[in-house]
Amino acid sequence: ALPLALLVAAAGPAIVGAGNGKGTSKTPGKGVPDKKREPTVYDPHSPEAMALADKFKRQQKAGTDPLSIHESKAYACSACEMVADRFRYRVAKKIKGKTSAKKTAAFMANLEAACERKGYPTQVAMGTVDGKDVYVDYRHVLNGNIGMNLKKIAPELTDDMVSNCKYLLFGPFQDALLQRVLDLRDPRDVNYRPLLCGPGVANVCELPARRKGEDEDEDESEL
């Protein structure tokens, strides 16, 4: 069974209180808009949310997941790393408590921020850089910051990144990622690319080879 959080995240922005298109309610008996606007609340049980959740479950049963749609494992790795960077700055940076309870609360409270579409490039470009399949912010290509053999630019690639985020952070890897956060003495300034995307969690990226002279103490200093 899929975690409820994954189904809620997959459902998208279904809300309560938006039926009349203006976010206002009528005052009973007066026929005029109420000055107090009802709060916008996410409703995972709305027909729209449930329909999208059912679609997501059917995709899972069919053996498809957002990471499997990429043309190569290198693209899947690149997409995961983009999510890992958002997790680092929008979630991990907010985890200031020392106890497991406080870390867990901050972790769960900020996950949705990591998957907001506005946090991802407006235009995602896919192609090769130094012979490796990657996704990048197209602005970096235009500015000449990245030399890329460009294959595709499309706004739907941004949607794919958001889907990957929801799958990685709200899906089957959530518990493993949370445990890694809890194991860290200070989770705020850590490179989450290997922690989320490497072996033991999403497993779509190869860990970089350890350079000569590096030892286990270096890894522990990051924990």
Short mmCIF file of N, CA and C in Angstrom, two decimals, residues 68-146:
data_model
loop_
_atom_site.label_atom_id
_atom_site.label_comp_id
_atom_site.label_asym_id
_atom_site.label_seq_id
_atom_site.Cartn_x
_atom_site.Cartn_y
_atom_site.Cartn_z
N SER A 68 11.35 6.07 -13.64
CA SER A 68 11.55 5.09 -14.71
C SER A 68 11.27 5.65 -16.10
N ILE A 69 10.71 6.85 -16.19
CA ILE A 69 10.35 7.40 -17.50
C ILE A 69 11.53 8.05 -18.21
N HIS A 70 12.63 8.24 -17.48
CA HIS A 70 13.77 8.93 -18.08
C HIS A 70 14.47 8.03 -19.11
N GLU A 71 15.09 8.67 -20.08
CA GLU A 71 15.67 7.93 -21.19
C GLU A 71 16.92 7.15 -20.80
N SER A 72 17.53 7.51 -19.70
CA SER A 72 18.71 6.78 -19.24
C SER A 72 18.81 6.91 -17.73
N LYS A 73 19.61 6.05 -17.11
CA LYS A 73 19.81 6.13 -15.67
C LYS A 73 20.51 7.43 -15.31
N ALA A 74 21.35 7.93 -16.22
CA ALA A 74 22.04 9.20 -15.96
C ALA A 74 21.04 10.35 -15.86
N TYR A 75 20.00 10.33 -16.71
CA TYR A 75 18.96 11.36 -16.62
C TYR A 75 18.19 11.21 -15.31
N ALA A 76 17.89 9.98 -14.92
CA ALA A 76 17.20 9.75 -13.65
C ALA A 76 18.03 10.26 -12.48
N CYS A 77 19.33 10.04 -12.55
CA CYS A 77 20.24 10.53 -11.52
C CYS A 77 20.22 12.05 -11.47
N SER A 78 20.27 12.68 -12.64
CA SER A 78 20.28 14.14 -12.70
C SER A 78 18.99 14.72 -12.12
N ALA A 79 17.86 14.09 -12.45
CA ALA A 79 16.57 14.55 -11.92
C ALA A 79 16.54 14.40 -10.40
N CYS A 80 17.04 13.28 -9.90
CA CYS A 80 17.07 13.04 -8.46
C CYS A 80 17.96 14.07 -7.77
N GLU A 81 19.09 14.40 -8.37
CA GLU A 81 19.99 15.38 -7.77
C GLU A 81 19.35 16.76 -7.72
N MET A 82 18.52 17.09 -8.72
CA MET A 82 17.81 18.36 -8.68
C MET A 82 16.86 18.41 -7.49
N VAL A 83 16.20 17.29 -7.22
CA VAL A 83 15.31 17.20 -6.07
C VAL A 83 16.11 17.27 -4.78
N ALA A 84 17.25 16.58 -4.73
CA ALA A 84 18.09 16.56 -3.53
C ALA A 84 18.54 17.97 -3.16
N ASP A 85 18.86 18.77 -4.16
CA ASP A 85 19.29 20.15 -3.89
C ASP A 85 18.14 20.96 -3.30
N ARG A 86 16.92 20.76 -3.81
CA ARG A 86 15.76 21.47 -3.24
C ARG A 86 15.48 21.00 -1.82
N PHE A 87 15.65 19.70 -1.59
CA PHE A 87 15.46 19.18 -0.24
C PHE A 87 16.46 19.82 0.72
N ARG A 88 17.68 19.96 0.28
CA ARG A 88 18.72 20.53 1.14
C ARG A 88 18.38 21.94 1.58
N TYR A 89 17.95 22.77 0.62
CA TYR A 89 17.76 24.19 0.94
C TYR A 89 16.36 24.53 1.43
N ARG A 90 15.37 23.70 1.13
CA ARG A 90 14.00 24.02 1.54
C ARG A 90 13.52 23.17 2.71
N VAL A 91 14.22 22.08 3.01
CA VAL A 91 13.82 21.23 4.12
C VAL A 91 14.94 21.14 5.16
N ALA A 92 16.08 20.61 4.75
CA ALA A 92 17.16 20.35 5.72
C ALA A 92 17.63 21.62 6.42
N LYS A 93 17.67 22.72 5.70
CA LYS A 93 18.13 23.98 6.32
C LYS A 93 17.19 24.42 7.45
N LYS A 94 15.96 23.89 7.45
CA LYS A 94 14.98 24.28 8.48
C LYS A 94 15.00 23.34 9.69
N ILE A 95 15.81 22.29 9.62
CA ILE A 95 15.85 21.31 10.70
C ILE A 95 16.89 21.74 11.73
N LYS A 96 16.44 22.37 12.79
CA LYS A 96 17.35 22.94 13.78
C LYS A 96 17.31 22.20 15.12
N GLY A 97 16.33 21.36 15.33
CA GLY A 97 16.23 20.65 16.59
C GLY A 97 17.28 19.57 16.72
N LYS A 98 17.57 19.17 17.94
CA LYS A 98 18.57 18.14 18.20
C LYS A 98 17.93 16.79 18.45
N THR A 99 16.68 16.77 18.90
CA THR A 99 16.03 15.50 19.21
C THR A 99 15.39 14.91 17.95
N SER A 100 15.17 13.61 17.97
CA SER A 100 14.54 12.95 16.84
C SER A 100 13.14 13.49 16.58
N ALA A 101 12.41 13.79 17.66
CA ALA A 101 11.05 14.30 17.51
C ALA A 101 11.04 15.65 16.81
N LYS A 102 11.95 16.54 17.20
CA LYS A 102 12.00 17.87 16.58
C LYS A 102 12.49 17.78 15.14
N LYS A 103 13.45 16.92 14.89
CA LYS A 103 13.94 16.75 13.52
C LYS A 103 12.84 16.21 12.62
N THR A 104 12.10 15.22 13.12
CA THR A 104 11.02 14.63 12.34
C THR A 104 9.93 15.64 12.05
N ALA A 105 9.58 16.44 13.04
CA ALA A 105 8.53 17.45 12.85
C ALA A 105 8.94 18.47 11.79
N ALA A 106 10.18 18.94 11.85
CA ALA A 106 10.66 19.91 10.86
C ALA A 106 10.76 19.28 9.48
N PHE A 107 11.16 18.04 9.41
CA PHE A 107 11.25 17.29 8.16
C PHE A 107 9.88 17.24 7.48
N MET A 108 8.87 16.79 8.21
CA MET A 108 7.55 16.63 7.63
C MET A 108 6.89 17.97 7.31
N ALA A 109 7.16 18.98 8.12
CA ALA A 109 6.50 20.29 7.93
C ALA A 109 6.98 21.00 6.67
N ASN A 110 8.18 20.67 6.20
CA ASN A 110 8.76 21.43 5.09
C ASN A 110 8.88 20.66 3.79
N LEU A 111 8.44 19.41 3.77
CA LEU A 111 8.59 18.60 2.56
C LEU A 111 7.87 19.20 1.35
N GLU A 112 6.66 19.70 1.57
CA GLU A 112 5.89 20.22 0.44
C GLU A 112 6.60 21.38 -0.24
N ALA A 113 7.34 22.18 0.53
CA ALA A 113 8.05 23.33 -0.04
C ALA A 113 9.10 22.88 -1.05
N ALA A 114 9.68 21.71 -0.83
CA ALA A 114 10.71 21.21 -1.74
C ALA A 114 10.14 20.82 -3.10
N CYS A 115 8.83 20.57 -3.15
CA CYS A 115 8.22 20.12 -4.40
C CYS A 115 7.36 21.19 -5.06
N GLU A 116 7.41 22.42 -4.58
CA GLU A 116 6.66 23.48 -5.22
C GLU A 116 7.23 23.77 -6.61
N ARG A 117 6.34 23.92 -7.58
CA ARG A 117 6.80 24.10 -8.95
C ARG A 117 7.65 25.36 -9.12
N LYS A 118 7.35 26.39 -8.34
CA LYS A 118 8.09 27.64 -8.47
C LYS A 118 9.55 27.48 -8.05
N GLY A 119 9.86 26.40 -7.36
CA GLY A 119 11.23 26.17 -6.94
C GLY A 119 12.09 25.50 -8.00
N TYR A 120 11.48 25.17 -9.15
CA TYR A 120 12.19 24.51 -10.23
C TYR A 120 12.29 25.44 -11.44
N PRO A 121 13.25 25.18 -12.32
CA PRO A 121 13.41 26.07 -13.48
C PRO A 121 12.13 26.18 -14.31
N THR A 122 11.87 27.37 -14.83
CA THR A 122 10.73 27.55 -15.72
C THR A 122 10.90 26.73 -16.99
N GLN A 123 12.13 26.68 -17.47
CA GLN A 123 12.47 25.87 -18.64
C GLN A 123 13.61 24.94 -18.26
N VAL A 124 13.35 23.65 -18.31
CA VAL A 124 14.38 22.65 -18.06
C VAL A 124 14.93 22.18 -19.40
N ALA A 125 16.23 22.13 -19.51
CA ALA A 125 16.87 21.63 -20.72
C ALA A 125 17.46 20.26 -20.45
N MET A 126 17.34 19.37 -21.43
CA MET A 126 17.98 18.06 -21.32
C MET A 126 18.97 17.91 -22.46
N GLY A 127 20.08 17.26 -22.16
CA GLY A 127 21.12 17.07 -23.15
C GLY A 127 22.34 16.46 -22.50
N THR A 128 23.48 16.65 -23.12
CA THR A 128 24.72 16.08 -22.58
C THR A 128 25.72 17.19 -22.27
N VAL A 129 26.38 17.03 -21.14
CA VAL A 129 27.47 17.92 -20.74
C VAL A 129 28.66 17.03 -20.44
N ASP A 130 29.74 17.25 -21.15
CA ASP A 130 30.93 16.41 -21.00
C ASP A 130 30.59 14.93 -21.18
N GLY A 131 29.70 14.65 -22.11
CA GLY A 131 29.33 13.28 -22.42
C GLY A 131 28.35 12.63 -21.47
N LYS A 132 27.80 13.38 -20.50
CA LYS A 132 26.89 12.81 -19.52
C LYS A 132 25.49 13.39 -19.70
N ASP A 133 24.47 12.53 -19.67
CA ASP A 133 23.08 12.97 -19.78
C ASP A 133 22.68 13.73 -18.52
N VAL A 134 22.19 14.97 -18.69
CA VAL A 134 21.82 15.77 -17.53
C VAL A 134 20.62 16.66 -17.86
N TYR A 135 19.94 17.10 -16.79
CA TYR A 135 18.94 18.15 -16.87
C TYR A 135 19.53 19.40 -16.22
N VAL A 136 19.31 20.56 -16.83
CA VAL A 136 19.81 21.81 -16.26
C VAL A 136 18.78 22.91 -16.47
N ASP A 137 18.95 23.98 -15.74
CA ASP A 137 18.16 25.19 -15.95
C ASP A 137 18.61 25.81 -17.27
N TYR A 138 17.67 25.98 -18.20
CA TYR A 138 18.01 26.48 -19.52
C TYR A 138 18.67 27.86 -19.48
N ARG A 139 18.41 28.63 -18.44
CA ARG A 139 19.03 29.94 -18.32
C ARG A 139 20.54 29.84 -18.28
N HIS A 140 21.05 28.77 -17.66
CA HIS A 140 22.49 28.60 -17.58
C HIS A 140 23.10 28.32 -18.96
N VAL A 141 22.32 27.68 -19.80
CA VAL A 141 22.78 27.42 -21.18
C VAL A 141 22.79 28.74 -21.96
N LEU A 142 21.71 29.52 -21.82
CA LEU A 142 21.62 30.79 -22.53
C LEU A 142 22.72 31.76 -22.10
N ASN A 143 23.04 31.73 -20.81
CA ASN A 143 24.06 32.65 -20.28
C ASN A 143 25.48 32.20 -20.57
N GLY A 144 25.60 31.02 -21.16
CA GLY A 144 26.93 30.52 -21.47
C GLY A 144 27.65 29.91 -20.29
N ASN A 145 26.92 29.70 -19.19
CA ASN A 145 27.56 29.11 -18.01
C ASN A 145 27.78 27.61 -18.17
N ILE A 146 27.00 26.99 -19.03
CA ILE A 146 27.11 25.55 -19.27
C ILE A 146 27.18 25.30 -20.77
#
